Coordinates of C-alpha atoms and ligand atoms in Angstrom, one line a residue:
M277 CA -22.3 -182.3 -183.9
K278 CA -21.3 -181.7 -180.3
R279 CA -22.4 -185.1 -179.2
F280 CA -20.5 -186.6 -182.1
A281 CA -17.3 -184.8 -181.0
I282 CA -17.7 -186.0 -177.4
A283 CA -18.3 -189.6 -178.6
L284 CA -15.2 -189.4 -180.8
A285 CA -13.2 -188.0 -178.0
A286 CA -14.3 -190.8 -175.7
M287 CA -13.4 -193.4 -178.3
L288 CA -10.1 -191.8 -178.8
A289 CA -9.6 -191.6 -175.0
M290 CA -10.4 -195.4 -174.7
A291 CA -8.2 -196.3 -177.6
F292 CA -5.2 -194.2 -176.7
G293 CA -5.6 -193.8 -172.9
W294 CA -6.0 -190.1 -173.1
P295 CA -6.8 -188.7 -169.7
A296 CA -10.0 -186.9 -170.2
L297 CA -12.7 -185.8 -172.6
A298 CA -11.9 -182.8 -174.6
D299 CA -14.8 -180.9 -173.0
E300 CA -13.8 -181.4 -169.4
P301 CA -12.0 -178.6 -167.7
I302 CA -8.5 -179.1 -166.3
V303 CA -9.0 -178.8 -162.6
I304 CA -6.3 -176.8 -160.5
K305 CA -6.6 -177.1 -156.8
F306 CA -5.0 -174.0 -155.1
S307 CA -4.6 -174.6 -151.5
H308 CA -3.5 -172.1 -148.9
V309 CA -3.5 -171.5 -145.1
V310 CA -4.7 -167.9 -144.7
S311 CA -8.0 -166.1 -144.8
P312 CA -9.7 -165.2 -148.0
D313 CA -9.4 -161.6 -146.8
A314 CA -5.6 -161.7 -146.3
P315 CA -3.5 -160.7 -149.3
K316 CA -2.7 -164.1 -150.3
G317 CA -6.3 -165.2 -150.0
K318 CA -7.5 -162.2 -152.3
A319 CA -4.7 -163.0 -154.7
A320 CA -5.8 -166.8 -154.9
L321 CA -9.3 -165.6 -155.8
L322 CA -8.1 -163.2 -158.4
F323 CA -5.9 -165.9 -160.0
K324 CA -9.0 -168.2 -160.2
D325 CA -11.0 -165.5 -162.0
L326 CA -8.2 -164.6 -164.5
A327 CA -7.2 -168.1 -165.1
E328 CA -10.8 -169.2 -165.9
K329 CA -11.4 -166.1 -168.0
Y330 CA -8.2 -166.3 -170.0
T331 CA -8.5 -170.0 -170.7
T332 CA -12.3 -169.5 -171.6
G333 CA -13.3 -172.1 -169.0
R334 CA -10.7 -174.9 -170.2
V335 CA -9.3 -174.5 -166.7
K336 CA -11.3 -174.5 -163.4
V337 CA -9.5 -173.3 -160.3
E338 CA -10.7 -174.6 -156.9
V339 CA -9.4 -172.4 -154.1
Y340 CA -9.1 -173.9 -150.6
P341 CA -8.4 -171.1 -148.0
N342 CA -7.7 -171.4 -144.2
S343 CA -5.9 -174.8 -144.2
S344 CA -9.3 -176.4 -145.3
L345 CA -7.4 -178.9 -147.6
Y346 CA -4.0 -179.2 -146.2
K347 CA -1.9 -177.8 -143.3
D348 CA 1.6 -176.4 -143.7
K349 CA 3.7 -179.5 -144.1
E350 CA 1.1 -181.7 -145.6
E351 CA 0.5 -179.2 -148.5
L352 CA 4.1 -179.5 -149.7
E353 CA 3.9 -183.3 -149.7
A354 CA 0.6 -183.2 -151.5
L355 CA 2.1 -180.8 -154.2
Q356 CA 5.0 -183.2 -154.8
L357 CA 2.6 -186.1 -155.1
G358 CA 0.4 -184.2 -157.5
S359 CA -2.8 -184.2 -155.3
V360 CA -2.9 -180.4 -155.3
Q361 CA -1.5 -178.2 -158.2
I362 CA -0.7 -174.7 -156.7
L363 CA 0.3 -173.5 -153.4
A364 CA 1.7 -170.2 -152.1
P365 CA 3.5 -171.1 -148.9
S366 CA 6.0 -169.1 -147.0
I367 CA 9.5 -169.8 -148.4
A368 CA 10.5 -170.2 -144.7
K369 CA 8.6 -173.6 -145.0
F370 CA 10.5 -175.0 -148.0
S371 CA 13.2 -177.0 -146.1
P372 CA 11.0 -180.2 -145.8
L373 CA 11.2 -180.2 -149.7
G374 CA 14.9 -181.0 -149.2
V375 CA 16.0 -177.5 -150.1
K376 CA 17.7 -175.7 -147.2
E377 CA 18.8 -172.6 -149.1
F378 CA 15.5 -170.7 -148.7
D379 CA 15.9 -170.6 -144.9
V380 CA 18.7 -168.0 -145.6
F381 CA 15.9 -165.4 -145.9
D382 CA 15.0 -165.8 -142.2
L383 CA 18.3 -164.3 -141.1
P384 CA 17.4 -161.4 -138.9
F385 CA 17.2 -157.9 -140.5
L386 CA 18.5 -159.3 -143.9
M387 CA 15.6 -157.7 -145.8
S388 CA 14.3 -155.1 -143.4
D389 CA 12.6 -152.9 -146.0
D390 CA 10.7 -153.3 -149.2
T391 CA 13.6 -152.0 -151.4
H392 CA 15.9 -154.7 -150.1
A393 CA 13.3 -157.5 -150.4
R394 CA 12.4 -156.6 -153.9
Q395 CA 16.1 -156.2 -154.9
M396 CA 16.7 -159.7 -153.6
M397 CA 13.7 -161.3 -155.3
A398 CA 14.6 -159.7 -158.6
S399 CA 18.2 -160.9 -158.4
P400 CA 19.7 -163.6 -160.7
M401 CA 20.4 -165.7 -157.5
M402 CA 16.6 -166.5 -157.5
A403 CA 17.1 -168.4 -160.6
E404 CA 19.8 -170.5 -159.0
L405 CA 17.6 -171.3 -156.1
N406 CA 14.6 -172.1 -158.5
K407 CA 16.7 -174.9 -160.1
K408 CA 17.1 -176.5 -156.6
L409 CA 13.3 -176.5 -156.3
E410 CA 12.8 -177.9 -159.7
A411 CA 15.1 -180.8 -158.9
K412 CA 12.5 -181.7 -156.3
G413 CA 9.6 -181.6 -158.8
V414 CA 8.5 -178.1 -157.7
L415 CA 8.2 -175.3 -160.2
P416 CA 8.2 -171.6 -158.8
L417 CA 5.9 -169.4 -160.8
A418 CA 6.4 -166.2 -158.8
Y419 CA 7.5 -164.7 -155.5
W420 CA 5.1 -162.6 -153.5
D421 CA 6.4 -160.3 -150.8
N422 CA 4.1 -159.9 -147.8
G423 CA 6.2 -157.4 -145.9
A424 CA 7.9 -157.5 -142.6
H425 CA 7.2 -159.5 -139.4
V426 CA 6.1 -158.0 -136.1
Y427 CA 6.1 -159.9 -132.8
T428 CA 3.1 -160.6 -130.7
A429 CA 3.2 -162.0 -127.2
N430 CA 1.6 -162.0 -123.8
R431 CA 4.6 -160.1 -122.5
A432 CA 5.9 -156.7 -123.8
L433 CA 8.9 -157.6 -126.0
I434 CA 11.1 -154.5 -126.0
S435 CA 14.6 -155.5 -125.1
P436 CA 16.1 -158.8 -126.4
D437 CA 16.1 -160.0 -122.7
D438 CA 12.3 -159.9 -122.7
F439 CA 12.3 -163.1 -124.7
R440 CA 14.0 -165.2 -122.1
G441 CA 12.0 -168.3 -121.2
M442 CA 9.2 -167.4 -123.7
K443 CA 7.6 -170.3 -125.7
M444 CA 7.6 -168.8 -129.2
R445 CA 5.9 -170.3 -132.3
I446 CA 8.2 -170.6 -135.3
Q447 CA 7.0 -171.6 -138.9
G448 CA 10.1 -174.0 -139.1
G449 CA 13.6 -174.0 -140.4
K450 CA 17.0 -173.9 -138.8
V451 CA 17.4 -170.1 -138.9
Q452 CA 14.1 -169.4 -137.1
D453 CA 15.0 -171.9 -134.6
A454 CA 18.4 -170.3 -134.0
V455 CA 17.0 -166.8 -133.8
A456 CA 14.5 -168.0 -131.0
R457 CA 17.3 -169.8 -129.1
E458 CA 19.7 -166.7 -129.4
L459 CA 16.9 -164.6 -127.7
G460 CA 16.7 -167.2 -124.9
A461 CA 13.3 -168.3 -126.0
L462 CA 11.9 -171.8 -126.5
P463 CA 11.0 -172.3 -130.2
Q464 CA 8.1 -174.6 -131.2
I465 CA 7.0 -175.5 -134.7
I466 CA 3.2 -175.1 -135.1
A467 CA 1.1 -175.1 -138.2
F468 CA -0.5 -171.8 -139.0
G469 CA -4.0 -173.4 -138.9
E470 CA -3.4 -174.4 -135.2
L471 CA -1.8 -171.2 -134.1
Y472 CA -4.9 -169.4 -132.9
Q473 CA -5.7 -172.1 -130.5
A474 CA -2.0 -172.5 -129.4
L475 CA -1.8 -168.9 -128.5
Q476 CA -5.3 -168.9 -126.8
T477 CA -4.5 -172.0 -124.6
G478 CA -1.0 -170.9 -123.8
V479 CA 0.8 -173.8 -125.7
V480 CA 3.0 -170.9 -126.8
D481 CA 3.3 -167.3 -125.5
G482 CA 3.9 -165.5 -128.8
E483 CA 4.8 -165.5 -132.4
D484 CA 5.9 -163.4 -135.3
N485 CA 3.7 -162.6 -138.3
V486 CA 2.6 -159.9 -140.8
P487 CA -0.2 -157.6 -139.5
S488 CA -2.7 -158.8 -142.0
N489 CA -2.5 -162.4 -140.7
I490 CA -2.6 -161.2 -137.1
L491 CA -5.9 -159.3 -137.9
T492 CA -7.6 -161.9 -140.1
Q493 CA -6.7 -164.9 -137.9
K494 CA -7.7 -162.7 -134.8
F495 CA -4.4 -163.5 -133.0
Y496 CA -4.6 -159.9 -131.6
E497 CA -7.6 -161.1 -129.6
V498 CA -5.4 -163.5 -127.7
Q499 CA -2.2 -161.6 -127.5
K500 CA -1.6 -158.7 -125.1
H501 CA 1.3 -157.1 -126.8
L502 CA 2.6 -156.3 -130.3
T503 CA 6.1 -155.1 -131.1
V504 CA 6.7 -153.3 -134.4
S505 CA 10.1 -155.0 -134.8
Y506 CA 10.3 -155.7 -138.6
H507 CA 13.0 -158.1 -137.9
S508 CA 12.4 -160.5 -140.9
R509 CA 10.1 -161.0 -143.8
L510 CA 7.2 -163.0 -145.1
T511 CA 7.7 -164.1 -148.7
Y512 CA 5.6 -166.6 -150.5
G513 CA 6.6 -168.8 -153.2
L514 CA 3.8 -169.4 -155.7
I515 CA 4.6 -173.0 -156.7
T516 CA 3.1 -175.7 -158.9
N517 CA 4.0 -179.4 -159.6
K518 CA 6.4 -179.2 -162.4
T519 CA 5.2 -182.5 -164.2
F520 CA 1.6 -181.1 -164.0
W521 CA 2.6 -177.7 -165.4
N522 CA 4.7 -179.1 -168.2
S523 CA 1.9 -181.4 -169.2
L524 CA -0.6 -178.6 -169.8
P525 CA -1.4 -177.6 -173.5
E526 CA 1.0 -174.9 -174.5
D527 CA -1.8 -172.4 -175.2
V528 CA -3.3 -173.0 -171.7
R529 CA 0.0 -172.6 -170.0
T530 CA 0.6 -169.2 -171.8
Q531 CA -2.8 -168.0 -170.5
L532 CA -2.0 -169.2 -167.0
D533 CA 1.4 -167.5 -167.1
R534 CA -0.5 -164.3 -167.9
A535 CA -2.8 -164.8 -165.0
V536 CA 0.2 -165.4 -162.7
K537 CA 1.8 -162.2 -163.9
E538 CA -1.2 -160.1 -163.3
T539 CA -1.9 -161.7 -159.9
T540 CA 1.7 -161.0 -158.9
T541 CA 1.2 -157.3 -159.7
F542 CA -1.9 -157.3 -157.7
F543 CA -0.3 -158.8 -154.8
N544 CA 2.6 -156.4 -154.8
E545 CA 0.3 -153.5 -155.0
T546 CA -2.0 -154.7 -152.3
A547 CA 0.1 -156.3 -149.5
A548 CA 1.8 -153.3 -148.1
K549 CA -1.5 -151.4 -147.9
D550 CA -3.3 -154.3 -146.4
N551 CA -0.6 -154.7 -143.7
A552 CA -0.6 -151.0 -142.9
D553 CA -4.5 -151.1 -142.6
A554 CA -4.3 -154.1 -140.4
L555 CA -1.9 -152.4 -138.0
D556 CA -4.3 -149.5 -137.7
K557 CA -7.3 -151.8 -137.1
I558 CA -5.5 -153.9 -134.5
K559 CA -4.5 -150.7 -132.7
A560 CA -8.1 -149.4 -132.9
S561 CA -9.5 -152.6 -131.3
G562 CA -7.6 -151.7 -128.1
K563 CA -7.1 -155.3 -127.4
T564 CA -3.3 -155.2 -127.9
E565 CA -0.7 -152.8 -126.5
F566 CA 1.6 -151.5 -129.3
H567 CA 5.3 -151.0 -128.9
L568 CA 7.7 -149.2 -131.2
L569 CA 11.3 -149.8 -130.9
S570 CA 13.6 -146.8 -130.1
D571 CA 16.9 -146.6 -132.1
A572 CA 18.7 -147.8 -129.0
A573 CA 16.4 -150.8 -128.7
K574 CA 16.7 -151.6 -132.3
K575 CA 20.5 -151.5 -132.1
A576 CA 20.3 -154.0 -129.0
W577 CA 18.2 -156.4 -131.1
I578 CA 20.5 -156.1 -134.1
A579 CA 23.6 -156.7 -131.8
K580 CA 21.8 -159.7 -130.1
L581 CA 20.8 -161.4 -133.3
M582 CA 23.9 -160.8 -135.6
P583 CA 25.6 -163.8 -134.1
V584 CA 22.9 -165.9 -135.8
H585 CA 24.5 -164.8 -139.1
T586 CA 27.8 -166.0 -138.0
E587 CA 26.5 -169.2 -136.7
M588 CA 24.8 -169.9 -140.0
Q589 CA 27.9 -169.6 -142.1
S590 CA 28.6 -173.2 -141.5
R591 CA 25.1 -174.2 -142.8
F592 CA 25.1 -172.0 -145.9
G593 CA 28.7 -171.5 -146.6
K594 CA 30.4 -168.1 -146.2
D595 CA 30.4 -167.6 -150.0
F596 CA 26.8 -168.1 -150.4
L597 CA 25.9 -165.8 -147.6
E598 CA 28.2 -163.1 -149.0
R599 CA 26.4 -163.5 -152.5
I600 CA 23.0 -163.1 -150.7
Y601 CA 24.2 -160.1 -148.8
K602 CA 25.3 -158.5 -152.1
A603 CA 22.1 -159.5 -154.0
S604 CA 19.8 -158.0 -151.3
G605 CA 22.1 -154.9 -150.5
F606 CA 22.5 -155.9 -147.0
T607 CA 25.6 -154.7 -145.1
P608 CA 26.3 -156.6 -141.9
P609 CA 26.9 -154.1 -139.1
Q610 CA 30.5 -153.9 -137.9
S611 CA 30.8 -155.2 -134.3
Ligands
LIG713 C1 2.8 -168.5 -141.0 O1 2.8 -169.7 -141.0 O2 2.8 -167.8 -140.1 C2 2.6 -167.9 -142.4 O3 3.5 -168.5 -143.3 C3 1.2 -168.0 -142.9 C4 1.1 -167.5 -144.3 O4 1.0 -168.3 -145.2 O5 0.9 -166.2 -144.5

């Protein structure tokens, strides 16, 4: 009976050009750049388990961690071309998609704590931004907040002046570039998968990241100092190719949506704890000297970096910035 069904499906496929035999699973390639032990790596594996379970094997998810399939910029191109179906890049890397608005989230101290970040991601403004991605063929399924960035470097970064002349790795985007320049540093875009080597060989002197990445990529082994600055945020956009997603059978899509929802809850419950644990482990390794910012030092950083907000008014528009401030609950300090 089963053989008959397969033969019939094959005949129909030939006659009507249907894409696959009924029994063949739909393959979803999920590519990402971090370790399987980092919050995003764990979430990708959970999504695989849930998606395959809820669709009773009609979907097969292949997870490619650690830039093993694509590096930063390539993965976005591959998604638009349909060569990969799911990614979860930092939203700071979205500008090559032709959508510049996501760079706004790199403005210094905009979302300095979990409450402001969650408020922003839950705000109706995100729907507006999602439409811009959809116009580029990219459908956002969820946002995952991986917490605040700290700086690592081979020099102690305590006062803004300490950045002068330092070659600092940035993920990309005009705001990250402006932040580094405002600090007197020399920004350099380097793909995440090439960062360990760049730090080890001195191509760059430092970078900023979340503790779970600094631990799982072993950046702390090649960086002498870590400053708990919490100056900006690492948010991921879980994104898919819009044409692919909309072509899925509706019942499959419903089950995948359920897997996305549960994975998002897992991510939000896991990331903060993983980052706190990672800080402890890096400290315990004794390889990196830790620096906390005093209130006065923090004030000096904020004073130094607020001009980037002003400078970026011309890029984003004053109105847009004010709406972002309101949505995130951010109040620019009075100078
Ligand atoms: C980075 O490039 O530093 C991060 O975006 C890596 C990641 O995806 O966590």
